[in-house]
CSV table of C-alpha atoms in Angstrom, one decimal:
chain,number,residue,atom,x,y,z
A,1,MET,CA,18.9,-2.0,0.1
A,2,LEU,CA,15.8,-1.2,-2.2
A,3,GLU,CA,14.2,-4.6,-0.3
A,4,ASP,CA,14.8,-3.2,2.6
A,5,LYS,CA,13.2,0.2,1.8
A,6,PHE,CA,10.1,-1.4,0.8
A,7,ASN,CA,9.6,-3.4,3.7
A,8,LYS,CA,9.9,-0.5,6.2
A,9,ILE,CA,7.7,0.9,3.8
A,10,THR,CA,5.3,-1.2,4.1
A,11,SER,CA,5.3,-1.7,7.5
A,12,PHE,CA,4.8,1.7,8.2
A,13,LEU,CA,1.7,2.0,6.0
A,14,LEU,CA,0.5,-1.2,7.7
A,15,GLY,CA,0.7,0.5,11.2
A,16,ALA,CA,-0.7,3.6,9.9
A,17,SER,CA,-3.5,1.8,8.0
A,18,TRP,CA,-4.4,0.1,11.6
A,19,ALA,CA,-4.3,3.8,13.5
A,20,ILE,CA,-6.6,5.1,10.8
A,21,VAL,CA,-9.1,2.1,11.0
A,22,PHE,CA,-9.2,2.6,14.7
A,23,PHE,CA,-9.5,6.4,15.2
A,24,GLY,CA,-11.5,6.6,12.2
A,25,ALA,CA,-14.5,4.4,13.3
A,26,ILE,CA,-14.3,6.2,16.3
A,27,ILE,CA,-14.5,9.8,14.5
A,28,THR,CA,-17.1,7.9,12.1
A,29,PHE,CA,-19.2,6.9,14.8
A,30,LYS,CA,-19.5,10.4,16.6
A,31,THR,CA,-20.2,12.4,13.4
A,32,PHE,CA,-23.1,10.0,12.5
A,33,LEU,CA,-24.6,9.9,15.8
A,34,PHE,CA,-27.2,12.3,15.3
A,35,LEU,CA,-28.9,10.3,12.7
A,36,GLY,CA,-29.4,7.8,15.2
A,37,LEU,CA,-27.8,4.4,16.5
A,38,ALA,CA,-28.6,1.8,14.4
A,39,VAL,CA,-27.6,4.1,11.1
A,40,THR,CA,-24.4,5.0,12.9
A,41,ILE,CA,-23.2,1.7,13.7
A,42,PHE,CA,-23.9,0.4,10.2
A,43,LEU,CA,-22.0,3.4,8.7
A,44,THR,CA,-19.5,2.6,11.5
A,45,LEU,CA,-19.3,-0.8,10.4
A,46,LEU,CA,-18.9,-0.2,6.6
A,47,PHE,CA,-16.1,2.1,7.2
A,48,ILE,CA,-14.4,-0.6,8.9
A,49,ILE,CA,-14.8,-3.2,6.2
A,50,ILE,CA,-13.4,-0.9,3.7
A,51,SER,CA,-10.8,-0.2,5.8
A,52,LEU,CA,-9.8,-3.6,6.5
A,53,PHE,CA,-10.2,-4.6,3.0
A,54,MET,CA,-7.7,-1.8,2.0
A,55,ILE,CA,-5.0,-3.1,4.9
A,56,LEU,CA,-5.6,-7.0,3.2
A,57,VAL,CA,-4.6,-5.2,-0.2
A,58,LEU,CA,-1.4,-3.8,1.3
A,59,ASP,CA,-0.6,-6.7,3.0
A,60,ALA,CA,-1.0,-8.8,-0.1
A,61,PHE,CA,1.4,-6.7,-1.6
A,62,ALA,CA,3.9,-7.7,0.8
A,63,VAL,CA,3.3,-11.5,0.4
A,64,ASN,CA,3.6,-11.3,-3.3
A,65,ARG,CA,6.8,-9.6,-2.3
A,66,GLU,CA,8.1,-12.1,-0.4
A,67,LYS,CA,7.1,-14.8,-3.0
A,68,LEU,CA,8.9,-13.1,-5.4
A,69,GLN,CA,12.1,-13.1,-3.5
A,70,GLU,CA,12.0,-16.6,-3.0
A,71,VAL,CA,11.2,-17.6,-6.7
A,72,LYS,CA,14.1,-15.3,-7.3
A,73,LYS,CA,16.0,-17.6,-5.3
A,74,GLN,CA,14.6,-20.6,-6.6
A,75,THR,CA,15.6,-20.1,-10.2
A,76,LYS,CA,18.9,-19.3,-9.5
A,77,LEU,CA,19.8,-22.8,-7.7
A,78,LEU,CA,17.7,-24.3,-10.7
A,79,GLU,CA,20.0,-22.5,-13.0
A,80,ASP,CA,23.2,-23.6,-11.1
A,81,ILE,CA,22.2,-27.4,-10.7
A,82,TYR,CA,21.6,-26.7,-14.4
A,83,ALA,CA,25.2,-25.7,-15.0
A,84,ARG,CA,26.8,-28.4,-12.9
A,85,ARG,CA,25.0,-31.0,-14.8
A,86,ASN,CA,26.2,-29.7,-18.1
């Protein structure tokens, strides 16, 4: 049950993060447009890069969680094999 909650929360946060990237880029662009097009594009790209890095970190949590579950399964199998052998 706890694993299911973790997956739901992670999926929700990933979806929300993509929405923040999309709408945040539009808001950043419109907010800084008075400074000039070059500065605005630079700041918008900077926002997008930082936001995508945060999405990568969140995705790494999910991947490491799956990896941990697989390692637990493998450990259980190895313990069963070892118990049968001795």
